[in-house]
Amino acid sequence: MTRTILVTGAQGFIGRYLVRALCDYGNCRVVGVGRSPDNATHFTHNIHPGGAERAAPLPNALLPDGPNYSYVATDLSDAAATARLIAETAPDIVFHLAGSLRDEPFERLVTNNIVVTRHLCDALAAHHAVLVLGSSGSIYGELGGGGMPLVETGATEPIDLYAATKRTSEDIVRIATRAGKIDGRVARIFNVVGPGQEERHIAGRIASQLTELRMGRRDGIALGPLTAWRDFIDVRDVADALVAIGLAGAGEIFYNVASGSETQIATVYDVLVAAAGIACPALTQLPGRAVDIGRQVVDVSRLRSLGWQPRVDLAQSLGNVMQYYLELATNA
Ligand SMILES: NC(=O)c1ccc[n+]([C@@H]2O[C@H](COP(=O)([O-])OP(=O)(O)OC[C@H]3O[C@@H](n4cnc5c(N)ncnc54)[C@H](OP(=O)(O)O)[C@@H]3O)[C@@H](O)[C@H]2O)c1
């Protein structure tokens, strides 16, 4: 049976890698959704490799789209348009990655993380489809309320508004699932790393500054505190995890999507500096966030029980990020 699979946020960072994994998996028709026009060559975000702002091009491994892929531009904050999209595509599985990220204004967080999720759940009610929500590991907050490691059955205590809106989107999926409207699953994605990543994320930010340093466009690196411990996972492993969760039989709703290893941000910095081939750059310490999570240790046994295993280790992943930025700056 050929499944129809919808990917929202398909032209975003994780969405692009998920579409590639689904096209490679085969035996499915993949329909991508986002607000922006169809774009075969670039992500939706901009980056500044070496200084000048530009749309982030797709790494070669993501080119070209598979023959079983098509894209529909739809703003999911429009309830009627979302209902039409679902009626016309009749998806068996929806991977819902559309959303707004941490530093966006509250109104956008509410619209794109909460309202959009409600629209999708309502539109899917008559279809009994699987819906996999791309949520965030940040919903656990400091110590997850229940200590380490963070397990899916533990408490969640968001410490910022982004995480609060992701937590609410989880509730919407859980409620629709309990009401029998959808077969909902929630992927709590931790810190993603991979080529094409923007500077809003720590690895992209460091790689971008190191690239500017290599090009003589800055004298040193300026970053917030490097002391926090996080679980970093390669974007290709995230895509594999999402596929495993989407194709799993009915069972659990919540899944941690992480590597299962903790790494201090200082180590991420050191690995990227080595990959850039720069000896001891001058490092200026900037103030950190007013409220932040000090440490995350994640239990991934539920995800592993689906047969998922990470394929890309952190050193390789960070090396790929550094190479992506350096190549872009060199070819600019
Ligand atoms: N990256 C991470 O480290 C990370 C970690 C944990 C969780 N997550 C979650 O994973 C998901 C994907 O993250 P990402 O890094 O791939 O983000 P991203 O690159 O910003 O992609 C999100 C996409 O959502 C689309 N979108 C936003 N609002 C929309 C709307 N109203 N209707 C239709 N499409 C809309 C945007 O495309 P258009 O501009 O084309 O609409 C954008 O490309 C997000 O929900 C995020 O919260 C990410």
Tab-separated table of C-alpha atoms and ligand atoms in Angstrom:
chain	number	residue	atom	x	y	z
A	1	MET	CA	0.000	0.000	0.000
A	2	THR	CA	1.388	3.422	-0.946
A	3	ARG	CA	0.931	5.808	1.968
A	4	THR	CA	0.359	9.541	1.630
A	5	ILE	CA	2.598	11.410	4.064
A	6	LEU	CA	2.276	15.116	4.788
A	7	VAL	CA	5.244	17.033	6.208
A	8	THR	CA	4.477	20.497	7.586
A	9	GLY	CA	7.459	22.871	7.819
A	10	ALA	CA	8.893	20.814	4.932
A	11	GLN	CA	11.260	23.560	3.720
A	12	GLY	CA	12.629	24.178	7.216
A	13	PHE	CA	15.810	22.684	8.677
A	14	ILE	CA	14.465	19.394	10.063
A	15	GLY	CA	11.677	19.178	7.462
A	16	ARG	CA	14.163	19.042	4.564
A	17	TYR	CA	16.025	16.131	6.138
A	18	LEU	CA	12.780	14.324	6.966
A	19	VAL	CA	11.543	14.694	3.369
A	20	ARG	CA	14.860	13.212	2.161
A	21	ALA	CA	14.539	10.262	4.582
A	22	LEU	CA	10.929	9.615	3.502
A	23	CYS	CA	11.779	9.843	-0.214
A	24	ASP	CA	14.648	7.390	0.341
A	25	TYR	CA	12.356	5.102	2.362
A	26	GLY	CA	10.050	4.862	-0.661
A	27	ASN	CA	6.605	3.320	-1.040
A	28	CYS	CA	4.970	6.628	-0.152
A	29	ARG	CA	3.775	9.866	-1.693
A	30	VAL	CA	5.273	12.787	0.246
A	31	VAL	CA	3.558	16.180	0.283
A	32	GLY	CA	5.468	19.083	1.824
A	33	VAL	CA	3.676	22.099	3.322
A	34	GLY	CA	4.827	25.574	4.342
A	35	ARG	CA	3.810	29.185	3.716
A	36	SER	CA	6.708	30.055	1.425
A	37	PRO	CA	6.684	29.276	-2.316
A	38	ASP	CA	8.112	25.964	-3.493
A	39	ASN	CA	11.907	26.199	-3.367
A	40	ALA	CA	14.055	23.304	-4.580
A	41	THR	CA	17.408	24.715	-3.477
A	42	HIS	CA	17.206	26.644	-0.182
A	43	PHE	CA	15.950	26.356	3.402
A	44	THR	CA	13.485	28.970	4.684
A	45	HIS	CA	16.073	30.594	6.987
A	46	ASN	CA	18.917	33.001	6.244
A	47	ILE	CA	22.536	32.675	7.374
A	48	HIS	CA	25.574	34.992	7.348
A	49	PRO	CA	28.633	32.905	6.444
A	50	GLY	CA	31.571	35.282	6.384
A	51	GLY	CA	29.363	38.309	7.089
A	52	ALA	CA	26.806	38.824	4.282
A	53	GLU	CA	23.234	37.613	4.829
A	54	ARG	CA	21.859	35.079	2.355
A	55	ALA	CA	19.258	32.329	2.125
A	56	ALA	CA	20.778	29.083	3.399
A	57	PRO	CA	21.367	26.714	0.475
A	58	LEU	CA	20.599	23.017	0.819
A	59	PRO	CA	23.629	20.760	1.286
A	60	ASN	CA	24.213	18.530	-1.756
A	61	ALA	CA	22.953	15.455	0.104
A	62	LEU	CA	19.452	16.995	0.104
A	63	LEU	CA	19.377	17.590	-3.664
A	64	PRO	CA	17.298	16.882	-5.680
A	65	ASP	CA	13.795	16.167	-4.306
A	66	GLY	CA	12.565	12.619	-4.914
A	67	PRO	CA	10.085	11.925	-7.771
A	68	ASN	CA	7.459	11.001	-5.157
A	69	TYR	CA	7.649	14.500	-3.570
A	70	SER	CA	5.435	17.522	-4.175
A	71	TYR	CA	4.912	20.778	-2.271
A	72	VAL	CA	1.806	22.833	-1.456
A	73	ALA	CA	2.056	26.386	-0.088
A	74	THR	CA	-0.520	26.720	2.724
A	75	ASP	CA	-0.611	28.901	5.829
A	76	LEU	CA	-1.790	26.497	8.528
A	77	SER	CA	-2.946	29.392	10.711
A	78	ASP	CA	-5.858	29.595	8.242
A	79	ALA	CA	-8.340	26.962	9.495
A	80	ALA	CA	-10.298	26.720	6.228
A	81	ALA	CA	-7.123	26.368	4.145
A	82	THR	CA	-5.871	23.647	6.513
A	83	ALA	CA	-9.172	21.761	6.252
A	84	ARG	CA	-9.012	21.984	2.432
A	85	LEU	CA	-5.412	20.753	2.406
A	86	ILE	CA	-6.290	17.710	4.516
A	87	ALA	CA	-9.439	16.947	2.490
A	88	GLU	CA	-7.512	17.139	-0.787
A	89	THR	CA	-4.437	15.137	0.288
A	90	ALA	CA	-6.127	12.624	2.679
A	91	PRO	CA	-2.853	11.828	4.453
A	92	ASP	CA	-2.210	8.563	6.306
A	93	ILE	CA	0.573	10.177	8.355
A	94	VAL	CA	1.272	13.850	9.130
A	95	PHE	CA	4.665	14.933	10.440
A	96	HIS	CA	3.970	18.327	11.952
A	97	LEU	CA	7.194	20.359	12.037
A	98	ALA	CA	5.786	23.797	11.156
A	99	GLY	CA	6.232	26.202	14.027
A	100	SER	CA	8.028	29.198	15.458
A	101	LEU	CA	11.322	28.922	17.320
A	102	ARG	CA	12.467	30.236	20.705
A	103	ASP	CA	13.341	33.874	20.008
A	104	GLU	CA	10.196	34.751	18.029
A	105	PRO	CA	7.512	37.144	19.353
A	106	PHE	CA	4.866	35.647	21.645
A	107	GLU	CA	2.001	36.235	19.178
A	108	ARG	CA	3.831	34.185	16.529
A	109	LEU	CA	4.632	31.439	19.042
A	110	VAL	CA	0.945	31.221	19.944
A	111	THR	CA	-0.240	31.236	16.328
A	112	ASN	CA	2.312	28.893	14.785
A	113	ASN	CA	2.801	26.480	17.690
A	114	ILE	CA	-0.644	26.361	19.312
A	115	VAL	CA	-3.321	27.566	16.860
A	116	VAL	CA	-1.838	25.720	13.882
A	117	THR	CA	-1.694	22.439	15.841
A	118	ARG	CA	-5.359	22.816	16.789
A	119	HIS	CA	-6.304	23.446	13.145
A	120	LEU	CA	-4.466	20.318	12.038
A	121	CYS	CA	-6.037	18.130	14.736
A	122	ASP	CA	-9.512	19.441	13.846
A	123	ALA	CA	-8.964	18.934	10.109
A	124	LEU	CA	-7.672	15.398	10.678
A	125	ALA	CA	-10.579	14.369	12.933
A	126	ALA	CA	-12.468	12.583	10.154
A	127	HIS	CA	-9.360	10.849	8.795
A	128	HIS	CA	-8.002	8.928	11.826
A	129	ALA	CA	-4.491	9.621	10.584
A	130	VAL	CA	-1.241	9.349	12.522
A	131	LEU	CA	0.016	12.786	13.559
A	132	VAL	CA	3.608	13.143	14.779
A	133	LEU	CA	4.153	16.500	16.478
A	134	GLY	CA	7.666	17.954	16.481
A	135	SER	CA	7.865	19.148	20.073
A	136	SER	CA	10.911	20.152	22.088
A	137	GLY	CA	13.021	18.698	24.891
A	138	SER	CA	12.863	22.151	26.477
A	139	ILE	CA	9.348	21.398	27.759
A	140	TYR	CA	10.962	19.477	30.674
A	141	GLY	CA	12.507	22.665	32.023
A	142	GLU	CA	15.051	22.617	34.824
A	143	LEU	CA	15.427	18.965	35.959
A	144	GLY	CA	12.078	18.188	34.344
A	145	GLY	CA	10.542	18.461	37.771
A	146	GLY	CA	11.349	14.773	38.178
A	147	GLY	CA	15.142	14.542	38.160
A	148	MET	CA	17.562	12.966	35.685
A	149	PRO	CA	17.492	11.284	33.300
A	150	LEU	CA	14.541	12.949	31.607
A	151	VAL	CA	11.903	10.297	30.924
A	152	GLU	CA	8.691	10.703	28.976
A	153	THR	CA	6.588	9.870	32.041
A	154	GLY	CA	8.261	12.592	34.153
A	155	ALA	CA	6.938	16.056	34.908
A	156	THR	CA	7.307	18.972	32.509
A	157	GLU	CA	7.983	22.528	33.713
A	158	PRO	CA	8.664	24.895	30.787
A	159	ILE	CA	10.829	27.856	31.814
A	160	ASP	CA	10.187	30.080	28.775
A	161	LEU	CA	7.280	30.988	26.508
A	162	TYR	CA	8.556	28.986	23.537
A	163	ALA	CA	8.576	25.805	25.630
A	164	ALA	CA	5.205	26.746	27.123
A	165	THR	CA	3.643	26.952	23.646
A	166	LYS	CA	5.254	23.644	22.641
A	167	ARG	CA	3.902	22.078	25.809
A	168	THR	CA	0.407	23.370	24.957
A	169	SER	CA	0.697	21.949	21.440
A	170	GLU	CA	1.523	18.586	23.052
A	171	ASP	CA	-1.633	18.874	25.153
A	172	ILE	CA	-3.712	19.551	22.030
A	173	VAL	CA	-2.346	16.397	20.360
A	174	ARG	CA	-2.833	14.309	23.527
A	175	ILE	CA	-6.428	15.512	23.960
A	176	ALA	CA	-7.305	14.841	20.277
A	177	THR	CA	-5.752	11.382	20.611
A	178	ARG	CA	-7.704	10.532	23.759
A	179	ALA	CA	-10.866	11.739	22.007
A	180	GLY	CA	-10.146	9.213	19.218
A	181	LYS	CA	-9.791	11.924	16.546
A	182	ILE	CA	-6.192	11.162	15.619
A	183	ASP	CA	-3.461	8.646	16.400
A	184	GLY	CA	-1.133	11.233	17.929
A	185	ARG	CA	2.531	10.900	18.804
A	186	VAL	CA	4.820	13.577	20.199
A	187	ALA	CA	8.539	13.711	19.369
A	188	ARG	CA	10.359	15.730	22.041
A	189	ILE	CA	13.351	16.809	19.992
A	190	PHE	CA	16.465	17.940	21.886
A	191	ASN	CA	19.413	19.969	20.488
A	192	VAL	CA	19.720	19.358	16.766
A	193	VAL	CA	23.018	19.696	14.869
A	194	GLY	CA	23.667	19.362	11.145
A	195	PRO	CA	24.754	21.025	7.917
A	196	GLY	CA	22.549	23.937	6.894
A	197	GLN	CA	21.830	24.879	10.501
A	198	GLU	CA	21.232	28.565	11.176
A	199	GLU	CA	23.039	30.782	13.685
A	200	ARG	CA	20.097	30.820	16.100
A	201	HIS	CA	21.387	27.409	17.208
A	202	ILE	CA	24.672	27.206	19.105
A	203	ALA	CA	26.653	25.052	16.638
A	204	GLY	CA	25.629	27.253	13.690
A	205	ARG	CA	26.462	30.403	15.689
A	206	ILE	CA	29.957	29.187	16.580
A	207	ALA	CA	30.652	27.862	13.047
A	208	SER	CA	29.540	31.160	11.512
A	209	GLN	CA	31.831	33.225	13.776
A	210	LEU	CA	34.777	30.892	13.174
A	211	THR	CA	34.204	31.298	9.439
A	212	GLU	CA	34.308	35.100	9.789
A	213	LEU	CA	37.500	34.755	11.828
A	214	ARG	CA	39.101	32.580	9.148
A	215	MET	CA	38.199	35.217	6.554
A	216	GLY	CA	39.752	38.002	8.646
A	217	ARG	CA	36.367	39.692	9.176
A	218	ARG	CA	36.548	39.574	12.983
A	219	ASP	CA	39.228	39.406	15.669
A	220	GLY	CA	37.726	36.832	18.010
A	221	ILE	CA	34.664	34.894	19.080
A	222	ALA	CA	31.912	36.315	21.340
A	223	LEU	CA	29.538	33.822	22.966
A	224	GLY	CA	27.327	33.380	26.009
A	225	PRO	CA	28.320	30.914	28.746
A	226	LEU	CA	29.596	27.527	27.510
A	227	THR	CA	28.953	25.742	30.793
A	228	ALA	CA	25.543	24.119	30.175
A	229	TRP	CA	25.241	20.420	29.334
A	230	ARG	CA	22.916	19.369	26.511
A	231	ASP	CA	21.972	16.317	24.479
A	232	PHE	CA	22.997	17.007	20.866
A	233	ILE	CA	21.583	14.867	18.081
A	234	ASP	CA	22.394	14.940	14.380
A	235	VAL	CA	19.552	16.120	12.121
A	236	ARG	CA	19.785	12.915	10.038
A	237	ASP	CA	19.266	10.871	13.197
A	238	VAL	CA	16.274	13.096	14.057
A	239	ALA	CA	14.786	12.336	10.626
A	240	ASP	CA	15.275	8.582	11.176
A	241	ALA	CA	13.686	8.867	14.625
A	242	LEU	CA	10.639	10.694	13.252
A	243	VAL	CA	10.164	8.025	10.578
A	244	ALA	CA	10.410	5.279	13.221
A	245	ILE	CA	7.836	7.048	15.418
A	246	GLY	CA	5.469	7.701	12.499
A	247	LEU	CA	5.590	4.124	11.229
A	248	ALA	CA	5.335	2.480	14.672
A	249	GLY	CA	2.081	0.739	15.520
A	250	ALA	CA	-0.251	2.448	17.975
A	251	GLY	CA	1.308	2.559	21.426
A	252	GLU	CA	3.089	5.329	23.245
A	253	ILE	CA	2.310	9.000	22.625
A	254	PHE	CA	5.523	10.645	23.903
A	255	TYR	CA	9.052	9.961	22.658
A	256	ASN	CA	12.331	11.658	23.556
A	257	VAL	CA	14.351	12.265	20.390
A	258	ALA	CA	17.945	12.637	21.540
A	259	SER	CA	21.277	10.810	21.361
A	260	GLY	CA	21.267	9.663	24.995
A	261	SER	CA	24.661	11.352	25.650
A	262	GLU	CA	25.281	14.648	27.419
A	263	THR	CA	27.913	17.098	26.156
A	264	GLN	CA	29.030	20.417	27.589
A	265	ILE	CA	28.681	23.339	25.177
A	266	ALA	CA	32.401	24.046	25.788
A	267	THR	CA	33.149	20.716	24.072
A	268	VAL	CA	31.010	21.673	21.073
A	269	TYR	CA	33.074	24.860	20.876
A	270	ASP	CA	36.403	22.993	21.062
A	271	VAL	CA	35.389	20.479	18.374
A	272	LEU	CA	34.270	23.264	16.015
A	273	VAL	CA	37.466	25.278	16.629
A	274	ALA	CA	39.536	22.186	15.767
A	275	ALA	CA	37.395	21.526	12.663
A	276	ALA	CA	37.954	25.135	11.537
A	277	GLY	CA	41.717	24.700	11.896
A	278	ILE	CA	42.101	27.760	14.140
A	279	ALA	CA	44.467	27.695	17.140
A	280	CYS	CA	43.044	29.243	20.341
A	281	PRO	CA	40.858	32.093	19.041
A	282	ALA	CA	40.262	35.004	21.447
A	283	LEU	CA	36.974	34.289	23.239
A	284	THR	CA	34.824	37.048	24.777
A	285	GLN	CA	32.177	35.908	27.253
A	286	LEU	CA	28.747	37.488	26.667
A	287	PRO	CA	25.937	37.421	29.260
A	288	GLY	CA	23.725	34.322	29.134
A	289	ARG	CA	19.934	34.045	29.164
A	290	ALA	CA	18.286	35.355	32.323
A	291	VAL	CA	16.834	31.876	32.936
A	292	ASP	CA	18.399	28.766	31.445
A	293	ILE	CA	18.567	25.022	31.901
A	294	GLY	CA	21.920	23.926	33.357
A	295	ARG	CA	21.902	20.254	32.431
A	296	GLN	CA	19.891	17.753	30.419
A	297	VAL	CA	20.439	13.991	30.504
A	298	VAL	CA	17.932	12.152	28.367
A	299	ASP	CA	16.547	8.631	28.499
A	300	VAL	CA	16.073	7.385	24.913
A	301	SER	CA	15.120	3.784	25.661
A	302	ARG	CA	11.569	4.294	24.378
A	303	LEU	CA	12.885	5.521	21.012
A	304	ARG	CA	15.465	2.722	20.872
A	305	SER	CA	12.686	0.168	21.485
A	306	LEU	CA	11.407	1.097	17.989
A	307	GLY	CA	14.701	-0.132	16.504
A	308	TRP	CA	16.149	3.374	16.096
A	309	GLN	CA	19.883	3.878	16.559
A	310	PRO	CA	21.971	7.017	15.997
A	311	ARG	CA	24.137	6.867	12.840
A	312	VAL	CA	26.103	10.136	13.019
A	313	ASP	CA	28.333	10.904	16.010
A	314	LEU	CA	28.672	14.442	17.336
A	315	ALA	CA	32.223	15.009	16.040
A	316	GLN	CA	31.138	14.121	12.500
A	317	SER	CA	27.995	16.192	12.775
A	318	LEU	CA	29.881	19.276	13.996
A	319	GLY	CA	32.560	18.731	11.338
A	320	ASN	CA	29.803	18.772	8.697
A	321	VAL	CA	28.398	22.051	10.106
A	322	MET	CA	31.834	23.692	10.039
A	323	GLN	CA	32.512	22.467	6.506
A	324	TYR	CA	29.114	23.800	5.340
A	325	TYR	CA	29.861	27.329	6.603
A	326	LEU	CA	33.461	27.381	5.339
A	327	GLU	CA	32.459	26.181	1.863
A	328	LEU	CA	29.687	28.760	1.582
A	329	ALA	CA	32.003	31.601	2.580
A	330	THR	CA	34.686	30.398	0.166
A	331	ASN	CA	32.203	30.113	-2.721
A	332	ALA	CA	30.398	33.403	-1.998
B	1	LIG	N1	15.966	22.786	15.312
B	1	LIG	C1	15.984	22.374	16.555
B	1	LIG	O1	17.046	22.315	17.201
B	1	LIG	C2	14.700	21.935	17.224
B	1	LIG	C3	14.789	21.388	18.512
B	1	LIG	C4	13.618	20.993	19.143
B	1	LIG	C5	12.389	21.123	18.508
B	1	LIG	N2	12.334	21.654	17.257
B	1	LIG	C6	11.006	21.778	16.622
B	1	LIG	O2	11.034	21.109	15.367
B	1	LIG	C7	10.232	21.821	14.428
B	1	LIG	C8	11.073	22.115	13.182
B	1	LIG	O3	12.212	22.877	13.573
B	1	LIG	P1	13.194	23.500	12.488
B	1	LIG	O4	14.479	23.755	13.154
B	1	LIG	O5	13.150	22.712	11.243
B	1	LIG	O6	12.473	24.907	12.267
B	1	LIG	P2	12.417	25.821	10.963
B	1	LIG	O7	13.620	25.619	10.126
B	1	LIG	O8	12.093	27.179	11.420
B	1	LIG	O9	11.172	25.212	10.164
B	1	LIG	C9	9.843	25.463	10.562
B	1	LIG	C10	9.046	25.722	9.327
B	1	LIG	O10	7.678	25.956	9.694
B	1	LIG	C11	7.064	26.681	8.643
B	1	LIG	N3	5.916	27.387	9.221
B	1	LIG	C12	5.910	28.242	10.286
B	1	LIG	N4	4.676	28.705	10.490
B	1	LIG	C13	3.871	28.128	9.542
B	1	LIG	C14	2.481	28.234	9.239
B	1	LIG	N5	1.681	29.046	9.929
B	1	LIG	N6	1.996	27.491	8.208
B	1	LIG	C15	2.814	26.687	7.488
B	1	LIG	N7	4.144	26.552	7.734
B	1	LIG	C16	4.658	27.285	8.745
B	1	LIG	C17	8.160	27.636	8.121
B	1	LIG	O11	8.168	27.644	6.714
B	1	LIG	P3	7.433	28.800	5.856
B	1	LIG	O12	8.170	30.068	6.134
B	1	LIG	O13	7.570	28.270	4.471
B	1	LIG	O14	6.044	28.816	6.337
B	1	LIG	C18	9.477	26.957	8.568
B	1	LIG	O15	10.235	26.514	7.470
B	1	LIG	C19	9.728	23.080	15.134
B	1	LIG	O16	8.407	22.860	15.549
B	1	LIG	C20	10.640	23.227	16.337
B	1	LIG	O17	9.968	23.805	17.436
B	1	LIG	C21	13.455	22.061	16.600
